[in-house]
Amino acid sequence: MAAERHPLFDDLDVRALSRRPGAKWSRVEPDVLPAWIAEMDFPPAPAVRAALARCVDDDLGYPSWDGRSVQNPLREAFAERMRERHGWVLDAAHVREFTDINQGLQAVLHVATRPGDGVVVHTPAYPPFLETIASMGRRPHPVPYTPDGDTWTFDADRLDRELRERPARVLLLVNPHNPTGRALRREELQALAGLALRHGLLVVADEIHSDLVHAPHRHLPFASLSAEVAARTVTLTSATKAFNVPGLRCAVAHVGAAGVREALAHPTHLYGEPNTFGVAATLAAWRDGDAWLAELRTVLARNAALVGEELPPGVRHRMPQATFLAWLDCRELDLDTDPQTFFLKKARVLLNDGRTFGVEGEGFVRLNFGTSEGILRDILHRIRNALT
Ligand SMILES: Cc1ncc(COP(=O)(O)O)c(C=O)c1O
């Protein structure tokens, strides 16, 4: 039987992509296929494109919201989406906007911690988070993800013991996780919630990849575990990953922790306001983009399977439970250089260097499979050929 065609996702033209001015395609030489930075090659959902066009046609004046006397419509839209998709009922008045997730994280660390305070974080970790912890002088407390058959796991009991000896202030929880693609189960989240309550941790839950969890896995918002957990959690998210609009720089935070909420409210204009395009695109994505998202997820599940089938022996891969990212263990290849340099030189494919995700990333690369079937087959073919 012929495979189902997905024209919105599979009709990509490499020549057109390589003329794009954004980071992913403009930073590589013409014969290199980029599979690095975490954005997909697909055009955004039709509803998102239409909303952006309407902004241009209608009004680029000051928006009607000011984030204070008139609420940003993203707040209610986020509350509505969480209620509908996850049964999490939250107060829209506790939602606020940021330019991006990193800004939200730094603002929260700024008001809730001091230099030297410990920040618990799963490793390998999204590189800007490691940079944030270091540049703000906070102390990283790594919790390694270790192989567990076909997936990854971490040792919650060990973390408990460590926190008794070396207390921390914050748990920075990235779920679903970049780069391993883990989507944590309820019991795992409950174990972390127990630790947060026992050790008085503020939890910053980055759930930016939550719309990209592959069946049969499911996303569970951390703050939805209980009112007590919500009251010590800041949830950060945006439409930028799942709806592929990272250039629009727009994110939201549900600030369940009352003290943090109050601290973030002053001074009133420090963080600025999100722009009209980011808000319009996010609203359209969340309210009218779910049919597109469902098809995207079918395409990503197909691509994830293709990565598993077409990788050469010696490159170990555990099927991601979420995201469009594959975390590839190349340690058995016994290369004479790091795998990113090797594949760039020999395969003309740009991957992310695992070492930027922390020490556990030595010998790993991250492959982005958010592209058409044709381009992905080409990437995987190049990787295989480089090793023969
Ligand atoms: C886990 C995680 N958090 C945050 C971000 C940053 O997203 P943005 O810059 O769109 O806010 C990324 C981007 O790759 C990510 O993977």
mmCIF file of C-alpha atoms and ligand atoms in Angstrom:
data_model
loop_
_atom_site.group_PDB
_atom_site.id
_atom_site.type_symbol
_atom_site.label_atom_id
_atom_site.label_comp_id
_atom_site.label_asym_id
_atom_site.label_seq_id
_atom_site.Cartn_x
_atom_site.Cartn_y
_atom_site.Cartn_z
ATOM 1 C CA MET A 1 0.000 0.000 0.000
ATOM 2 C CA ALA A 2 1.354 3.458 -0.927
ATOM 3 C CA ALA A 3 2.322 5.646 2.022
ATOM 4 C CA GLU A 4 -0.070 8.492 2.723
ATOM 5 C CA ARG A 5 1.051 11.790 1.191
ATOM 6 C CA HIS A 6 1.190 14.931 3.293
ATOM 7 C CA PRO A 7 1.583 17.824 0.793
ATOM 8 C CA LEU A 8 1.685 20.515 3.504
ATOM 9 C CA PHE A 9 4.692 18.767 5.027
ATOM 10 C CA ASP A 10 6.337 16.780 2.260
ATOM 11 C CA ASP A 11 6.366 19.218 -0.661
ATOM 12 C CA LEU A 12 9.486 21.075 0.427
ATOM 13 C CA ASP A 13 12.027 22.357 -2.056
ATOM 14 C CA VAL A 14 15.649 22.392 -0.859
ATOM 15 C CA ARG A 15 16.547 25.285 -3.173
ATOM 16 C CA ALA A 16 13.780 27.447 -1.702
ATOM 17 C CA LEU A 17 14.719 26.417 1.848
ATOM 18 C CA SER A 18 18.357 27.303 1.277
ATOM 19 C CA ARG A 19 17.365 30.863 0.375
ATOM 20 C CA ARG A 20 15.754 31.339 3.796
ATOM 21 C CA PRO A 21 17.400 34.092 5.858
ATOM 22 C CA GLY A 22 16.859 32.418 9.245
ATOM 23 C CA ALA A 23 19.563 30.687 11.275
ATOM 24 C CA LYS A 24 18.810 27.089 10.311
ATOM 25 C CA TRP A 25 19.477 27.334 6.584
ATOM 26 C CA SER A 26 21.546 30.522 6.248
ATOM 27 C CA ARG A 27 24.368 29.335 8.510
ATOM 28 C CA VAL A 28 25.324 26.311 6.415
ATOM 29 C CA GLU A 29 27.289 26.030 3.192
ATOM 30 C CA PRO A 30 25.170 25.360 0.080
ATOM 31 C CA ASP A 31 25.903 21.614 -0.093
ATOM 32 C CA VAL A 32 25.143 20.992 3.602
ATOM 33 C CA LEU A 33 21.748 19.792 4.839
ATOM 34 C CA PRO A 34 20.930 21.433 8.189
ATOM 35 C CA ALA A 35 19.428 19.160 10.843
ATOM 36 C CA TRP A 36 20.509 21.146 13.872
ATOM 37 C CA ILE A 37 18.612 24.040 15.589
ATOM 38 C CA ALA A 38 15.171 23.073 16.943
ATOM 39 C CA GLU A 39 12.822 24.400 14.318
ATOM 40 C CA MET A 40 11.062 22.479 11.574
ATOM 41 C CA ASP A 41 11.201 23.123 7.835
ATOM 42 C CA PHE A 42 7.401 23.151 7.411
ATOM 43 C CA PRO A 43 5.414 26.291 6.625
ATOM 44 C CA PRO A 44 3.210 27.314 9.555
ATOM 45 C CA ALA A 45 -0.437 26.205 9.744
ATOM 46 C CA PRO A 46 -2.799 27.973 7.283
ATOM 47 C CA ALA A 47 -4.725 29.467 10.233
ATOM 48 C CA VAL A 48 -1.498 30.998 11.572
ATOM 49 C CA ARG A 49 -0.504 32.407 8.194
ATOM 50 C CA ALA A 50 -3.961 33.911 7.718
ATOM 51 C CA ALA A 51 -3.841 35.519 11.175
ATOM 52 C CA LEU A 52 -0.462 37.089 10.414
ATOM 53 C CA ALA A 53 -1.720 38.420 7.060
ATOM 54 C CA ARG A 54 -4.720 39.927 8.832
ATOM 55 C CA CYS A 55 -2.389 41.780 11.214
ATOM 56 C CA VAL A 56 -0.624 43.409 8.264
ATOM 57 C CA ASP A 57 -3.901 44.368 6.592
ATOM 58 C CA ASP A 58 -5.785 45.511 9.671
ATOM 59 C CA ASP A 59 -3.751 47.337 12.264
ATOM 60 C CA LEU A 60 -0.152 47.588 13.376
ATOM 61 C CA GLY A 61 -0.857 50.262 15.932
ATOM 62 C CA TYR A 62 -0.590 49.811 19.684
ATOM 63 C CA PRO A 63 -2.456 46.694 20.742
ATOM 64 C CA SER A 64 -5.643 46.971 22.792
ATOM 65 C CA TRP A 65 -4.131 45.084 25.739
ATOM 66 C CA ASP A 66 -1.571 46.591 28.051
ATOM 67 C CA GLY A 67 -1.009 43.572 30.285
ATOM 68 C CA ARG A 68 -2.328 45.502 33.287
ATOM 69 C CA SER A 69 -5.756 47.184 32.987
ATOM 70 C CA VAL A 70 -6.616 45.256 29.796
ATOM 71 C CA GLN A 71 -5.601 41.592 29.865
ATOM 72 C CA ASN A 72 -3.676 40.053 27.017
ATOM 73 C CA PRO A 73 -5.993 37.569 25.220
ATOM 74 C CA LEU A 74 -3.255 34.912 25.440
ATOM 75 C CA ARG A 75 -4.027 34.466 29.117
ATOM 76 C CA GLU A 76 -7.580 33.242 28.593
ATOM 77 C CA ALA A 77 -6.532 31.295 25.474
ATOM 78 C CA PHE A 78 -3.874 29.424 27.451
ATOM 79 C CA ALA A 79 -6.312 28.659 30.285
ATOM 80 C CA GLU A 80 -8.885 27.426 27.752
ATOM 81 C CA ARG A 81 -6.335 25.210 25.992
ATOM 82 C CA MET A 82 -5.122 23.621 29.234
ATOM 83 C CA ARG A 83 -8.721 22.991 30.336
ATOM 84 C CA GLU A 84 -9.675 21.396 27.034
ATOM 85 C CA ARG A 85 -6.559 19.347 26.328
ATOM 86 C CA HIS A 86 -5.496 18.335 29.824
ATOM 87 C CA GLY A 87 -8.389 19.045 32.178
ATOM 88 C CA TRP A 88 -6.156 21.497 34.052
ATOM 89 C CA VAL A 89 -8.282 24.336 35.384
ATOM 90 C CA LEU A 90 -6.224 27.436 36.069
ATOM 91 C CA ASP A 91 -6.823 31.089 36.779
ATOM 92 C CA ALA A 92 -6.089 33.146 33.648
ATOM 93 C CA ALA A 93 -5.140 36.057 35.917
ATOM 94 C CA HIS A 94 -2.056 34.045 36.936
ATOM 95 C CA VAL A 95 -0.808 33.888 33.332
ATOM 96 C CA ARG A 96 1.616 36.450 31.952
ATOM 97 C CA GLU A 97 3.621 36.844 28.780
ATOM 98 C CA PHE A 98 7.327 36.782 27.997
ATOM 99 C CA THR A 99 9.339 37.218 24.848
ATOM 100 C CA ASP A 100 10.617 33.670 25.065
ATOM 101 C CA ILE A 101 11.161 30.821 27.493
ATOM 102 C CA ASN A 102 14.681 31.880 28.401
ATOM 103 C CA GLN A 103 13.539 35.347 29.372
ATOM 104 C CA GLY A 104 10.836 33.808 31.558
ATOM 105 C CA LEU A 105 13.334 31.468 33.215
ATOM 106 C CA GLN A 106 15.853 34.235 33.888
ATOM 107 C CA ALA A 107 13.158 36.543 35.274
ATOM 108 C CA VAL A 108 11.965 33.823 37.656
ATOM 109 C CA LEU A 109 15.509 32.936 38.775
ATOM 110 C CA HIS A 110 16.191 36.629 39.243
ATOM 111 C CA VAL A 111 13.273 37.210 41.603
ATOM 112 C CA ALA A 112 13.230 33.824 43.366
ATOM 113 C CA THR A 113 16.884 32.863 43.852
ATOM 114 C CA ARG A 114 20.281 34.308 44.645
ATOM 115 C CA PRO A 115 23.770 33.636 43.335
ATOM 116 C CA GLY A 116 25.001 30.299 44.695
ATOM 117 C CA ASP A 117 21.497 28.791 44.970
ATOM 118 C CA GLY A 118 21.152 25.309 43.523
ATOM 119 C CA VAL A 119 19.087 24.653 40.394
ATOM 120 C CA VAL A 120 18.252 21.006 39.781
ATOM 121 C CA VAL A 121 18.213 20.154 36.093
ATOM 122 C CA HIS A 122 18.081 16.936 34.079
ATOM 123 C CA THR A 123 21.153 16.403 31.958
ATOM 124 C CA PRO A 124 21.902 16.378 29.078
ATOM 125 C CA ALA A 125 20.185 19.783 28.970
ATOM 126 C CA TYR A 126 19.046 22.390 26.444
ATOM 127 C CA PRO A 127 22.286 24.451 26.162
ATOM 128 C CA PRO A 128 20.867 27.947 26.875
ATOM 129 C CA PHE A 129 19.565 26.663 30.225
ATOM 130 C CA LEU A 130 23.058 25.549 31.229
ATOM 131 C CA GLU A 131 24.314 28.968 30.105
ATOM 132 C CA THR A 132 21.584 30.728 32.092
ATOM 133 C CA ILE A 133 22.405 28.859 35.300
ATOM 134 C CA ALA A 134 26.128 29.568 34.850
ATOM 135 C CA SER A 135 25.833 33.196 33.761
ATOM 136 C CA MET A 136 23.498 34.001 36.675
ATOM 137 C CA GLY A 137 25.945 32.421 39.115
ATOM 138 C CA ARG A 138 23.460 29.762 40.247
ATOM 139 C CA ARG A 139 24.754 26.283 41.043
ATOM 140 C CA PRO A 140 23.706 23.525 38.654
ATOM 141 C CA HIS A 141 22.583 20.329 40.349
ATOM 142 C CA PRO A 142 22.574 17.758 37.531
ATOM 143 C CA VAL A 143 20.205 14.799 37.453
ATOM 144 C CA PRO A 144 21.472 12.560 34.666
ATOM 145 C CA TYR A 145 19.116 10.752 32.350
ATOM 146 C CA THR A 146 20.584 7.266 31.983
ATOM 147 C CA PRO A 147 19.723 4.569 29.428
ATOM 148 C CA ASP A 148 16.917 2.217 30.450
ATOM 149 C CA GLY A 149 16.315 -0.312 27.666
ATOM 150 C CA ASP A 150 14.671 1.597 24.832
ATOM 151 C CA THR A 151 14.293 4.777 26.803
ATOM 152 C CA TRP A 152 15.842 7.009 29.486
ATOM 153 C CA THR A 153 15.330 7.212 33.203
ATOM 154 C CA PHE A 154 16.612 9.091 36.260
ATOM 155 C CA ASP A 155 17.147 8.192 39.893
ATOM 156 C CA ALA A 156 14.660 10.107 42.062
ATOM 157 C CA ASP A 157 15.823 8.399 45.287
ATOM 158 C CA ARG A 158 19.387 9.458 44.675
ATOM 159 C CA LEU A 159 18.223 13.026 44.058
ATOM 160 C CA ASP A 160 16.315 12.890 47.337
ATOM 161 C CA ARG A 161 19.466 11.840 49.199
ATOM 162 C CA GLU A 162 21.554 14.486 47.449
ATOM 163 C CA LEU A 163 19.084 17.250 48.291
ATOM 164 C CA ARG A 164 19.201 16.309 51.957
ATOM 165 C CA GLU A 165 22.929 16.950 51.920
ATOM 166 C CA ARG A 166 22.991 19.815 49.459
ATOM 167 C CA PRO A 167 19.705 21.735 49.388
ATOM 168 C CA ALA A 168 18.640 23.522 46.192
ATOM 169 C CA ARG A 169 16.089 26.243 45.517
ATOM 170 C CA VAL A 170 14.693 25.356 42.113
ATOM 171 C CA LEU A 171 13.839 22.334 40.028
ATOM 172 C CA LEU A 172 14.039 23.257 36.368
ATOM 173 C CA LEU A 173 11.952 20.517 34.800
ATOM 174 C CA VAL A 174 11.953 20.241 31.022
ATOM 175 C CA ASN A 175 9.108 17.901 30.137
ATOM 176 C CA PRO A 176 8.886 16.694 27.400
ATOM 177 C CA HIS A 177 12.635 16.668 27.422
ATOM 178 C CA ASN A 178 15.060 18.067 24.878
ATOM 179 C CA PRO A 179 17.258 16.256 23.778
ATOM 180 C CA THR A 180 16.184 12.743 24.913
ATOM 181 C CA GLY A 181 12.534 13.136 23.908
ATOM 182 C CA ARG A 182 11.295 11.683 27.221
ATOM 183 C CA ALA A 183 7.682 12.449 28.162
ATOM 184 C CA LEU A 184 7.495 11.645 31.849
ATOM 185 C CA ARG A 185 4.790 9.349 33.227
ATOM 186 C CA ARG A 186 2.486 10.386 36.052
ATOM 187 C CA GLU A 187 4.454 8.353 38.658
ATOM 188 C CA GLU A 188 7.707 10.029 37.634
ATOM 189 C CA LEU A 189 6.147 13.495 37.854
ATOM 190 C CA GLN A 190 4.634 12.604 41.209
ATOM 191 C CA ALA A 191 8.048 11.532 42.482
ATOM 192 C CA LEU A 192 9.458 14.912 41.452
ATOM 193 C CA ALA A 193 6.488 16.723 42.994
ATOM 194 C CA GLY A 194 7.117 14.823 46.238
ATOM 195 C CA LEU A 195 10.744 15.966 46.197
ATOM 196 C CA ALA A 196 9.732 19.552 45.475
ATOM 197 C CA LEU A 197 7.353 19.577 48.440
ATOM 198 C CA ARG A 198 9.779 17.801 50.755
ATOM 199 C CA HIS A 199 12.754 19.997 49.887
ATOM 200 C CA GLY A 200 10.905 23.289 49.386
ATOM 201 C CA LEU A 201 11.788 23.640 45.712
ATOM 202 C CA LEU A 202 10.221 26.114 43.354
ATOM 203 C CA VAL A 203 9.520 24.221 40.129
ATOM 204 C CA VAL A 204 9.996 25.892 36.766
ATOM 205 C CA ALA A 205 8.288 23.538 34.321
ATOM 206 C CA ASP A 206 9.249 24.131 30.710
ATOM 207 C CA GLU A 207 6.524 22.390 28.698
ATOM 208 C CA ILE A 208 7.278 23.948 25.315
ATOM 209 C CA HIS A 209 7.297 20.531 23.568
ATOM 210 C CA SER A 210 4.028 19.359 25.151
ATOM 211 C CA ASP A 211 1.965 19.466 21.941
ATOM 212 C CA LEU A 212 4.477 17.128 20.305
ATOM 213 C CA VAL A 213 4.081 13.987 22.413
ATOM 214 C CA HIS A 214 3.781 10.843 20.308
ATOM 215 C CA ALA A 215 1.057 8.281 21.022
ATOM 216 C CA PRO A 216 0.692 6.234 23.161
ATOM 217 C CA HIS A 217 2.606 8.634 25.426
ATOM 218 C CA ARG A 218 0.724 11.566 26.901
ATOM 219 C CA HIS A 219 1.579 14.953 28.290
ATOM 220 C CA LEU A 220 0.612 15.763 31.843
ATOM 221 C CA PRO A 221 1.137 19.396 32.933
ATOM 222 C CA PHE A 222 3.215 19.333 36.114
ATOM 223 C CA ALA A 223 1.096 22.004 37.803
ATOM 224 C CA SER A 224 -2.055 19.949 37.185
ATOM 225 C CA LEU A 225 -0.904 17.278 39.679
ATOM 226 C CA SER A 226 -2.488 19.110 42.624
ATOM 227 C CA ALA A 227 -3.267 22.598 43.948
ATOM 228 C CA GLU A 228 -0.331 22.253 46.330
ATOM 229 C CA VAL A 229 2.038 21.498 43.443
ATOM 230 C CA ALA A 230 0.591 24.305 41.299
ATOM 231 C CA ALA A 231 1.250 26.747 44.136
ATOM 232 C CA ARG A 232 5.011 26.133 43.872
ATOM 233 C CA THR A 233 5.246 25.897 40.085
ATOM 234 C CA VAL A 234 5.851 28.300 37.219
ATOM 235 C CA THR A 235 4.880 26.712 33.890
ATOM 236 C CA LEU A 236 6.555 28.120 30.806
ATOM 237 C CA THR A 237 5.346 27.357 27.307
ATOM 238 C CA SER A 238 4.648 28.755 23.859
ATOM 239 C CA ALA A 239 3.343 27.830 20.425
ATOM 240 C CA THR A 240 6.764 28.324 18.860
ATOM 241 C CA LYS A 241 7.885 24.658 18.735
ATOM 242 C CA ALA A 242 4.713 22.770 17.831
ATOM 243 C CA PHE A 243 3.478 25.427 15.405
ATOM 244 C CA ASN A 244 6.927 26.267 14.087
ATOM 245 C CA VAL A 245 6.957 30.024 14.629
ATOM 246 C CA PRO A 246 10.082 30.543 16.770
ATOM 247 C CA GLY A 247 10.912 33.795 14.987
ATOM 248 C CA LEU A 248 7.827 35.428 16.492
ATOM 249 C CA ARG A 249 9.310 35.420 20.019
ATOM 250 C CA CYS A 250 6.253 34.990 22.198
ATOM 251 C CA ALA A 251 5.778 32.821 25.300
ATOM 252 C CA VAL A 252 3.489 32.529 28.301
ATOM 253 C CA ALA A 253 4.033 31.682 31.951
ATOM 254 C CA HIS A 254 1.470 30.382 34.405
ATOM 255 C CA VAL A 255 2.864 31.632 37.689
ATOM 256 C CA GLY A 256 1.236 29.470 40.343
ATOM 257 C CA ALA A 257 3.659 30.555 43.065
ATOM 258 C CA ALA A 258 2.090 33.686 44.582
ATOM 259 C CA GLY A 259 5.362 35.223 45.800
ATOM 260 C CA VAL A 260 6.952 34.917 42.379
ATOM 261 C CA ARG A 261 3.818 36.336 40.743
ATOM 262 C CA GLU A 262 3.964 39.404 42.954
ATOM 263 C CA ALA A 263 7.704 39.855 42.456
ATOM 264 C CA LEU A 264 7.332 39.676 38.676
ATOM 265 C CA ALA A 265 4.668 42.378 38.644
ATOM 266 C CA HIS A 266 7.181 45.101 39.543
ATOM 267 C CA PRO A 267 8.598 47.129 38.020
ATOM 268 C CA THR A 268 5.667 47.212 35.658
ATOM 269 C CA HIS A 269 7.404 47.792 32.313
ATOM 270 C CA LEU A 270 10.662 45.901 32.754
ATOM 271 C CA TYR A 271 9.808 42.926 30.542
ATOM 272 C CA GLY A 272 8.004 44.884 27.803
ATOM 273 C CA GLU A 273 4.924 43.613 25.994
ATOM 274 C CA PRO A 274 4.685 40.874 23.365
ATOM 275 C CA ASN A 275 4.195 42.059 19.802
ATOM 276 C CA THR A 276 0.983 41.881 17.784
ATOM 277 C CA PHE A 277 2.244 39.136 15.438
ATOM 278 C CA GLY A 278 3.364 36.779 18.189
ATOM 279 C CA VAL A 279 0.048 37.098 19.992
ATOM 280 C CA ALA A 280 -2.084 36.749 16.828
ATOM 281 C CA ALA A 281 -0.125 33.686 15.668
ATOM 282 C CA THR A 282 -0.303 32.015 19.084
ATOM 283 C CA LEU A 283 -4.043 32.639 19.378
ATOM 284 C CA ALA A 284 -4.659 31.255 15.873
ATOM 285 C CA ALA A 285 -2.440 28.237 16.557
ATOM 286 C CA TRP A 286 -4.136 27.349 19.819
ATOM 287 C CA ARG A 287 -7.691 28.046 18.684
ATOM 288 C CA ASP A 288 -7.681 27.010 15.007
ATOM 289 C CA GLY A 289 -4.499 25.004 14.446
ATOM 290 C CA ASP A 290 -5.305 21.595 15.891
ATOM 291 C CA ALA A 291 -6.197 19.849 12.600
ATOM 292 C CA TRP A 292 -2.816 20.940 11.215
ATOM 293 C CA LEU A 293 -1.130 19.857 14.463
ATOM 294 C CA ALA A 294 -2.734 16.411 14.235
ATOM 295 C CA GLU A 295 -1.359 15.934 10.728
ATOM 296 C CA LEU A 296 2.049 17.242 11.807
ATOM 297 C CA ARG A 297 2.156 14.646 14.563
ATOM 298 C CA THR A 298 1.396 11.878 12.067
ATOM 299 C CA VAL A 299 4.278 13.133 9.919
ATOM 300 C CA LEU A 300 6.652 13.347 12.894
ATOM 301 C CA ALA A 301 5.762 9.836 14.068
ATOM 302 C CA ARG A 302 6.482 8.563 10.555
ATOM 303 C CA ASN A 303 9.790 10.467 10.502
ATOM 304 C CA ALA A 304 10.803 9.186 13.934
ATOM 305 C CA ALA A 305 10.235 5.635 12.714
ATOM 306 C CA LEU A 306 12.271 6.356 9.578
ATOM 307 C CA VAL A 307 15.195 7.575 11.688
ATOM 308 C CA GLY A 308 15.035 4.329 13.669
ATOM 309 C CA GLU A 309 14.979 2.220 10.493
ATOM 310 C CA GLU A 310 17.595 4.032 8.433
ATOM 311 C CA LEU A 311 20.335 4.832 10.907
ATOM 312 C CA PRO A 312 23.488 2.813 10.342
ATOM 313 C CA PRO A 313 24.628 0.146 12.817
ATOM 314 C CA GLY A 314 26.812 1.654 15.495
ATOM 315 C CA VAL A 315 24.616 4.730 15.926
ATOM 316 C CA ARG A 316 22.429 3.959 18.948
ATOM 317 C CA HIS A 317 19.028 5.605 18.968
ATOM 318 C CA ARG A 318 16.195 5.438 21.468
ATOM 319 C CA MET A 319 12.814 6.339 19.999
ATOM 320 C CA PRO A 320 11.797 9.792 21.307
ATOM 321 C CA GLN A 321 8.439 9.871 23.061
ATOM 322 C CA ALA A 322 8.007 13.504 22.002
ATOM 323 C CA THR A 323 9.618 16.253 19.887
ATOM 324 C CA PHE A 324 11.177 16.226 16.418
ATOM 325 C CA LEU A 325 14.642 15.599 17.843
ATOM 326 C CA ALA A 326 16.655 12.374 17.960
ATOM 327 C CA TRP A 327 19.512 11.993 20.429
ATOM 328 C CA LEU A 328 22.095 9.799 18.752
ATOM 329 C CA ASP A 329 24.737 7.884 20.659
ATOM 330 C CA CYS A 330 27.786 7.585 18.390
ATOM 331 C CA ARG A 331 30.249 6.322 20.976
ATOM 332 C CA GLU A 332 30.515 2.853 19.436
ATOM 333 C CA LEU A 333 31.621 4.303 16.102
ATOM 334 C CA ASP A 334 35.114 4.938 17.393
ATOM 335 C CA LEU A 335 35.582 8.040 15.255
ATOM 336 C CA ASP A 336 38.847 9.952 15.297
ATOM 337 C CA THR A 337 36.960 13.202 15.929
ATOM 338 C CA ASP A 338 33.704 14.270 17.578
ATOM 339 C CA PRO A 339 30.617 13.037 15.690
ATOM 340 C CA GLN A 340 29.314 16.503 14.783
ATOM 341 C CA THR A 341 32.580 17.402 13.030
ATOM 342 C CA PHE A 342 32.693 13.965 11.425
ATOM 343 C CA PHE A 343 29.187 14.119 9.942
ATOM 344 C CA LEU A 344 29.592 17.710 8.804
ATOM 345 C CA LYS A 345 32.789 16.840 6.987
ATOM 346 C CA LYS A 346 31.947 13.398 5.656
ATOM 347 C CA ALA A 347 28.146 13.520 5.269
ATOM 348 C CA ARG A 348 27.643 17.253 4.712
ATOM 349 C CA VAL A 349 24.892 17.208 7.348
ATOM 350 C CA LEU A 350 24.901 19.689 10.240
ATOM 351 C CA LEU A 351 23.801 18.185 13.561
ATOM 352 C CA ASN A 352 24.019 19.630 17.079
ATOM 353 C CA ASP A 353 27.173 18.774 19.015
ATOM 354 C CA GLY A 354 26.165 16.687 22.034
ATOM 355 C CA ARG A 355 28.846 18.314 24.197
ATOM 356 C CA THR A 356 26.915 21.600 24.217
ATOM 357 C CA PHE A 357 24.221 19.759 26.243
ATOM 358 C CA GLY A 358 26.695 19.036 29.050
ATOM 359 C CA VAL A 359 29.268 16.344 29.816
ATOM 360 C CA GLU A 360 26.777 13.507 29.216
ATOM 361 C CA GLY A 361 26.608 14.652 25.587
ATOM 362 C CA GLU A 362 30.171 13.590 24.783
ATOM 363 C CA GLY A 363 29.966 11.219 21.794
ATOM 364 C CA PHE A 364 26.370 12.214 20.989
ATOM 365 C CA VAL A 365 24.748 14.367 18.313
ATOM 366 C CA ARG A 366 21.182 15.656 18.083
ATOM 367 C CA LEU A 367 19.379 15.181 14.790
ATOM 368 C CA ASN A 368 16.333 17.284 13.874
ATOM 369 C CA PHE A 369 13.845 15.227 11.840
ATOM 370 C CA GLY A 370 11.237 18.003 11.418
ATOM 371 C CA THR A 371 11.435 18.022 7.645
ATOM 372 C CA SER A 372 9.955 16.348 4.579
ATOM 373 C CA GLU A 373 10.300 12.618 4.004
ATOM 374 C CA GLY A 374 12.515 13.305 0.976
ATOM 375 C CA ILE A 375 14.958 15.580 2.818
ATOM 376 C CA LEU A 376 15.063 13.275 5.840
ATOM 377 C CA ARG A 377 15.824 10.260 3.630
ATOM 378 C CA ASP A 378 18.646 12.271 2.056
ATOM 379 C CA ILE A 379 20.047 13.199 5.498
ATOM 380 C CA LEU A 380 19.938 9.581 6.689
ATOM 381 C CA HIS A 381 21.396 8.302 3.431
ATOM 382 C CA ARG A 382 24.326 10.751 3.765
ATOM 383 C CA ILE A 383 24.919 9.658 7.365
ATOM 384 C CA ARG A 384 24.944 5.984 6.338
ATOM 385 C CA ASN A 385 27.243 6.602 3.387
ATOM 386 C CA ALA A 386 29.697 8.547 5.518
ATOM 387 C CA LEU A 387 30.277 5.392 7.548
ATOM 388 C CA THR A 388 30.782 2.941 4.685
HETATM 389 C C1 LIG B 1 13.279 22.724 25.968
HETATM 390 C C2 LIG B 1 13.297 24.049 25.296
HETATM 391 N N1 LIG B 1 12.969 25.141 26.001
HETATM 392 C C3 LIG B 1 12.983 26.365 25.452
HETATM 393 C C4 LIG B 1 13.330 26.553 24.133
HETATM 394 C C5 LIG B 1 13.356 27.972 23.596
HETATM 395 O O1 LIG B 1 12.252 28.266 22.833
HETATM 396 P P1 LIG B 1 11.903 29.765 22.467
HETATM 397 O O2 LIG B 1 13.189 30.427 22.143
HETATM 398 O O3 LIG B 1 10.995 29.647 21.284
HETATM 399 O O4 LIG B 1 11.228 30.366 23.639
HETATM 400 C C6 LIG B 1 13.685 25.448 23.368
HETATM 401 C C7 LIG B 1 14.104 25.600 21.971
HETATM 402 O O5 LIG B 1 14.665 24.714 21.381
HETATM 403 C C8 LIG B 1 13.652 24.174 23.958
HETATM 404 O O6 LIG B 1 13.950 23.048 23.276
#
